[in-house]
C-alpha atoms as a PDB file:
ATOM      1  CA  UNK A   1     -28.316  20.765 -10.670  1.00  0.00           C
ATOM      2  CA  UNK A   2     -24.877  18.138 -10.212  1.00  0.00           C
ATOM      3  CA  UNK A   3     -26.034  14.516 -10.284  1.00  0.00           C
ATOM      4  CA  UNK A   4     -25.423  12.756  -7.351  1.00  0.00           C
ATOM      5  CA  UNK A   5     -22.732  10.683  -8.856  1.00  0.00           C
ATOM      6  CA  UNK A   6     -21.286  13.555 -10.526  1.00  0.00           C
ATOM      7  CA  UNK A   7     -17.169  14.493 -10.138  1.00  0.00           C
ATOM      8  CA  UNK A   8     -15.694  16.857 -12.507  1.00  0.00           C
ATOM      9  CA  UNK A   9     -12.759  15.325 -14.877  1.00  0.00           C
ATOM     10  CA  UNK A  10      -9.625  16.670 -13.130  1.00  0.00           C
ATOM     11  CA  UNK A  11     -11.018  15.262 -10.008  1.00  0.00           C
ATOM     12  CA  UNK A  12     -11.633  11.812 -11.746  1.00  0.00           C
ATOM     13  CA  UNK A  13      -8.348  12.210 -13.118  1.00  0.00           C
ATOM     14  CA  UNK A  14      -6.837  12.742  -9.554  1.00  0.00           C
ATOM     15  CA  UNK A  15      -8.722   9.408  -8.176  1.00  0.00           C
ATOM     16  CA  UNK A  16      -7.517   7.670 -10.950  1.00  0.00           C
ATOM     17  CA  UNK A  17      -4.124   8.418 -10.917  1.00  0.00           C
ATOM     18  CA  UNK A  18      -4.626   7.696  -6.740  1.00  0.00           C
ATOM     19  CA  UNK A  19      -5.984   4.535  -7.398  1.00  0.00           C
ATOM     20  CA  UNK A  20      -3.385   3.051 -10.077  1.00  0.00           C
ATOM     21  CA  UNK A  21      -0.176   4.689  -7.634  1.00  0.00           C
ATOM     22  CA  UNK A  22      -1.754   2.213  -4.372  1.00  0.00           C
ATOM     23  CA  UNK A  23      -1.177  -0.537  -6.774  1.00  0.00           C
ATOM     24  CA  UNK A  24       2.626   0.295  -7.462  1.00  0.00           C
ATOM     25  CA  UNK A  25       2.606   0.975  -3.766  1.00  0.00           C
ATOM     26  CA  UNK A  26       0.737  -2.682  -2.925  1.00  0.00           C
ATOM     27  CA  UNK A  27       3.379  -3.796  -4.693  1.00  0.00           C
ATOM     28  CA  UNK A  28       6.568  -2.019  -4.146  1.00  0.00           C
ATOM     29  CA  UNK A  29       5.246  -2.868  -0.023  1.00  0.00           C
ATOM     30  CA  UNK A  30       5.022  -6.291  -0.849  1.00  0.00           C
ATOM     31  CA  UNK A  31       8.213  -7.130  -1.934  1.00  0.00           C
ATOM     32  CA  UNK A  32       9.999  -4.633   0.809  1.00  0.00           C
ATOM     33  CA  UNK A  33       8.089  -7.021   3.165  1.00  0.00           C
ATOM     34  CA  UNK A  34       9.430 -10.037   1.099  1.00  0.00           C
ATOM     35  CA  UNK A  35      12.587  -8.972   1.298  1.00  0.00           C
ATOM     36  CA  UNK A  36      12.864  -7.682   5.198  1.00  0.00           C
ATOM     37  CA  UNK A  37      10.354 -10.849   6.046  1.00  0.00           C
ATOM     38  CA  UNK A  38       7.810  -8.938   6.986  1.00  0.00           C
ATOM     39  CA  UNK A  39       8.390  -6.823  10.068  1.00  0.00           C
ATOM     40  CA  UNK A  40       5.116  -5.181  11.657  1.00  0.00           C
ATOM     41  CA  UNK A  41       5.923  -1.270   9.854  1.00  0.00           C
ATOM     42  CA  UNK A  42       5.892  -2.804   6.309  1.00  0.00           C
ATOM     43  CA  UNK A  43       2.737  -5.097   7.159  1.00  0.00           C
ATOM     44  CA  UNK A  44       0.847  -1.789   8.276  1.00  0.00           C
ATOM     45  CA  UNK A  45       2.053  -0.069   5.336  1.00  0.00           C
ATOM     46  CA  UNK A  46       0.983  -2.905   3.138  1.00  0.00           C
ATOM     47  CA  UNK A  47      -2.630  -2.545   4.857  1.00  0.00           C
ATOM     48  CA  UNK A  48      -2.604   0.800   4.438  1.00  0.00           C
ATOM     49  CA  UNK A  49      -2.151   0.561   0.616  1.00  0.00           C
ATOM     50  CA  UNK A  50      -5.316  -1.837   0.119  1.00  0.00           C
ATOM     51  CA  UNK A  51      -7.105   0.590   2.208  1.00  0.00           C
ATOM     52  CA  UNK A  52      -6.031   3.469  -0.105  1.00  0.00           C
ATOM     53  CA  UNK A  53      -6.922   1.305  -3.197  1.00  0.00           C
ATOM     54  CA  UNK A  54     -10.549   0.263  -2.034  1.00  0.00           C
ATOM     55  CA  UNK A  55     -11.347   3.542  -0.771  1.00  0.00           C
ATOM     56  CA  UNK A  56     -10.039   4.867  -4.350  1.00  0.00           C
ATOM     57  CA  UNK A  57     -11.601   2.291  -6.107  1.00  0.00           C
ATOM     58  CA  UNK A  58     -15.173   3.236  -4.245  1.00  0.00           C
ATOM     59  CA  UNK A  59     -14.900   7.081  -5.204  1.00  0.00           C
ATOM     60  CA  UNK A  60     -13.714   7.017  -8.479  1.00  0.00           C
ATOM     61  CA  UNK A  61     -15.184   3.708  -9.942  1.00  0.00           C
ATOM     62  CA  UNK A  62     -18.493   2.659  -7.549  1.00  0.00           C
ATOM     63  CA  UNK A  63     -20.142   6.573  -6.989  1.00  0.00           C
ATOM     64  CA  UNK A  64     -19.340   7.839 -10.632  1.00  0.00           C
ATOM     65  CA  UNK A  65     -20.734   4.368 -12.394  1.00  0.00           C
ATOM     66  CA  UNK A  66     -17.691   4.017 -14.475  1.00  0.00           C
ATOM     67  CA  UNK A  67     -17.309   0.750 -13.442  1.00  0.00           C
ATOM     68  CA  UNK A  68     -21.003  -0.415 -13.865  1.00  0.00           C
ATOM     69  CA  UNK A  69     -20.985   1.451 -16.926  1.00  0.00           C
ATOM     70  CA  UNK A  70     -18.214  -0.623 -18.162  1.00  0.00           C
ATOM     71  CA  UNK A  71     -19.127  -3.920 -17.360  1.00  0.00           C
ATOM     72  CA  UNK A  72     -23.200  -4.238 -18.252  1.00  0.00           C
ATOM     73  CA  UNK A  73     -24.121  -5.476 -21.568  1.00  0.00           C
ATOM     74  CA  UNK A  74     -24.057  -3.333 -25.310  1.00  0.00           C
ATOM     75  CA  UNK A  75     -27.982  -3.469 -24.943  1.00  0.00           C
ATOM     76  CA  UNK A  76     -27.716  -2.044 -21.987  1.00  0.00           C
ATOM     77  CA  UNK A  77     -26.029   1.220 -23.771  1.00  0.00           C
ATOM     78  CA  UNK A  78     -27.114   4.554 -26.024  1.00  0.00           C
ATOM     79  CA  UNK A  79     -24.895   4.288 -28.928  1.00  0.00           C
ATOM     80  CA  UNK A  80     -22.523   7.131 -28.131  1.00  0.00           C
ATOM     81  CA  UNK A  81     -22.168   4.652 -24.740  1.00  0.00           C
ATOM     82  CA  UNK A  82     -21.166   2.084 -26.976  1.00  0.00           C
ATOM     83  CA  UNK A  83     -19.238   4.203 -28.883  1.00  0.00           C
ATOM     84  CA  UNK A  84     -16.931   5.382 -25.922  1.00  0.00           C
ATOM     85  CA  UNK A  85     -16.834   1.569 -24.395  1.00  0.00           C
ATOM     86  CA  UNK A  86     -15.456   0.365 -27.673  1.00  0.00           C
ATOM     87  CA  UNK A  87     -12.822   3.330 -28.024  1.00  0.00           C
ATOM     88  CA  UNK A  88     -11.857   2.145 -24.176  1.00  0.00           C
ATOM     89  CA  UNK A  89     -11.541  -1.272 -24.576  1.00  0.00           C
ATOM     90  CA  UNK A  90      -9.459  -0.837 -28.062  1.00  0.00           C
ATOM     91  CA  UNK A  91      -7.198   1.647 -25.864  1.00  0.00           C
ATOM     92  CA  UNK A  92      -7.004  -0.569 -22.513  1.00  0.00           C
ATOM     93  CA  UNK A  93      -6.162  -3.771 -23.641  1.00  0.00           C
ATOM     94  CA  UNK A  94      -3.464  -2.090 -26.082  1.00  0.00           C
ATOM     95  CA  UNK A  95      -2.229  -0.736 -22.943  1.00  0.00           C
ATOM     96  CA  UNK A  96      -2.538  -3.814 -20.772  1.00  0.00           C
ATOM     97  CA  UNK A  97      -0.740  -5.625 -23.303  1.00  0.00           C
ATOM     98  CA  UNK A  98       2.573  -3.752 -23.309  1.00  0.00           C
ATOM     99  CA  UNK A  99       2.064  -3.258 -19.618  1.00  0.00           C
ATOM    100  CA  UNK A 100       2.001  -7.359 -19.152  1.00  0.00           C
ATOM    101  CA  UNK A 101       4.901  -7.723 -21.457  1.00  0.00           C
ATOM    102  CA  UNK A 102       7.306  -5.534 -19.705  1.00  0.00           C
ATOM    103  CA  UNK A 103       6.211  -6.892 -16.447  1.00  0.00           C
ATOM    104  CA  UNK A 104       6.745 -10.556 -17.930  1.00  0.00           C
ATOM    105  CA  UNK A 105      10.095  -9.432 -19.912  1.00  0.00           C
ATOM    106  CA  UNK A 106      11.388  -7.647 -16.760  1.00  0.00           C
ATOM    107  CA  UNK A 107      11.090 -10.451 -14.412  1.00  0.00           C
ATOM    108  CA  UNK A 108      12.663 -12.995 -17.446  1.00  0.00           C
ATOM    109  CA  UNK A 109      15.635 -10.060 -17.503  1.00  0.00           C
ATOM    110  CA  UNK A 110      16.024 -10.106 -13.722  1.00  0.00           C
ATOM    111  CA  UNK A 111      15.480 -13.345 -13.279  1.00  0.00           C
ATOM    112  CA  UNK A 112      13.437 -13.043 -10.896  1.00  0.00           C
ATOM    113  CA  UNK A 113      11.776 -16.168 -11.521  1.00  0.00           C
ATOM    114  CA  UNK A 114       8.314 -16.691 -12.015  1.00  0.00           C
ATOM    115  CA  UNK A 115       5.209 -13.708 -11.279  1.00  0.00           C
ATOM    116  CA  UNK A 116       4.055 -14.028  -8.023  1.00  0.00           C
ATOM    117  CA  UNK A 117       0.380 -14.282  -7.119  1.00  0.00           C
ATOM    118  CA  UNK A 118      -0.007 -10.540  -6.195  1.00  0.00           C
ATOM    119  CA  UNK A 119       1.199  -9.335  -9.576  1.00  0.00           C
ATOM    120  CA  UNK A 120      -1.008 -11.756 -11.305  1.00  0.00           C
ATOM    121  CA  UNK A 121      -4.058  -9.706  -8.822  1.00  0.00           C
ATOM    122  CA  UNK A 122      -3.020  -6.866  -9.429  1.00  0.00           C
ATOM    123  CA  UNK A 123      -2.976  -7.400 -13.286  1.00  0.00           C
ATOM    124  CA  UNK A 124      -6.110  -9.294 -13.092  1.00  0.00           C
ATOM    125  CA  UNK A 125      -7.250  -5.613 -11.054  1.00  0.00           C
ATOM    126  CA  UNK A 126      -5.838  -3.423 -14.016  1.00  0.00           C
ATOM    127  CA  UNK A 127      -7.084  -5.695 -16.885  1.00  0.00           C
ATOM    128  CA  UNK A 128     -10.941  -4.938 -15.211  1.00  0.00           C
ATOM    129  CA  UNK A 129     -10.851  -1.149 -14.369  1.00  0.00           C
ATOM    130  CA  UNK A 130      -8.742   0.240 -17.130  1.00  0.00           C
ATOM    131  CA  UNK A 131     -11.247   0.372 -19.914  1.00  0.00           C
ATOM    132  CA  UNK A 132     -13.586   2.400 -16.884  1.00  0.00           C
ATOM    133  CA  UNK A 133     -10.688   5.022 -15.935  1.00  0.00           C
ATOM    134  CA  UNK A 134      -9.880   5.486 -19.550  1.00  0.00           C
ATOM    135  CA  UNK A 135     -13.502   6.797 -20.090  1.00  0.00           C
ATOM    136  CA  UNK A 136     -13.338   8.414 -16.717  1.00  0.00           C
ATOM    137  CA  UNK A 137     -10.108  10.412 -17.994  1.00  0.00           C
ATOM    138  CA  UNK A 138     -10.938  11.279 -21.741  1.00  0.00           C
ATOM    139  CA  UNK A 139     -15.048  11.816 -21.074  1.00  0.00           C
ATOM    140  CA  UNK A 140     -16.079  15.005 -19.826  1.00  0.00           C
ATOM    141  CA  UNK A 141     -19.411  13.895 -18.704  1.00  0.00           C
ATOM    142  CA  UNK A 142     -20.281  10.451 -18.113  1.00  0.00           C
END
């Protein structure tokens, strides 16, 4: 019988990937709108985008317990938990470290001057789910 919380891995993977692409679309919106000033298409667009993230965000992180699972305390884990929270976390913040650099370096190349509050959200986002979809896309079952 399929746990109530249950969603196979390629499914996971798909609301992952979903998830992560609003982002680059909160974004990419957000400076169209910066750029145009804002007319009424790109502000419904933008909304649009943080609907698609929290709705995203809801499925694969809030109904599967990825994100509980990766934010309660090591006592609160089995040791193969632990075991795959560790592996996460080693892989995540590797990941979120080259991810801020480029952003960083890329802006400093452009000069684009400094990162602008919605990046800094949006990184702040990444740096708090990533360890949960990495175990979402490498576990089978959670």
């Amino acid at each position: 019988m399929k746990q109530k919380n249950s969603m196979t891995k390629q499914k996971r993977k798909l609301w992952i990937v979903i998830n992560y692409l609003s982002i680059i679309l909160i974004l990419s919106i957000f400076y169209t709108g910066k750029y145009y000033d804002w007319p009424v298409f790109v502000i419904v667009c933008e909304a649009a985008s943080f609907i698609l993230l929290i709705f995203s965000f809801i499925k694969v992180f809030i109904k599967t317990q990825l994100w509980k699972m990766s934010h309660t305390s090591d006592k609160n884990l089995d040791e193969r938990q632990l075991q795959v929270m560790l592996n996460s976390l080693k892989y995540s913040y590797s990941a979120f470290t080259i991810i801020v650099l480029v952003i960083v370096y890329g802006f400093a190349i452009a000069e684009q001057g400094p990162i602008d509050v919605v990046i800094a959200a949006c990184l702040l986002y990444i740096a708090h789910t990533l360890p949960a979809a990495i175990v979402g896309w490498k576990e089978k079952n959670i």
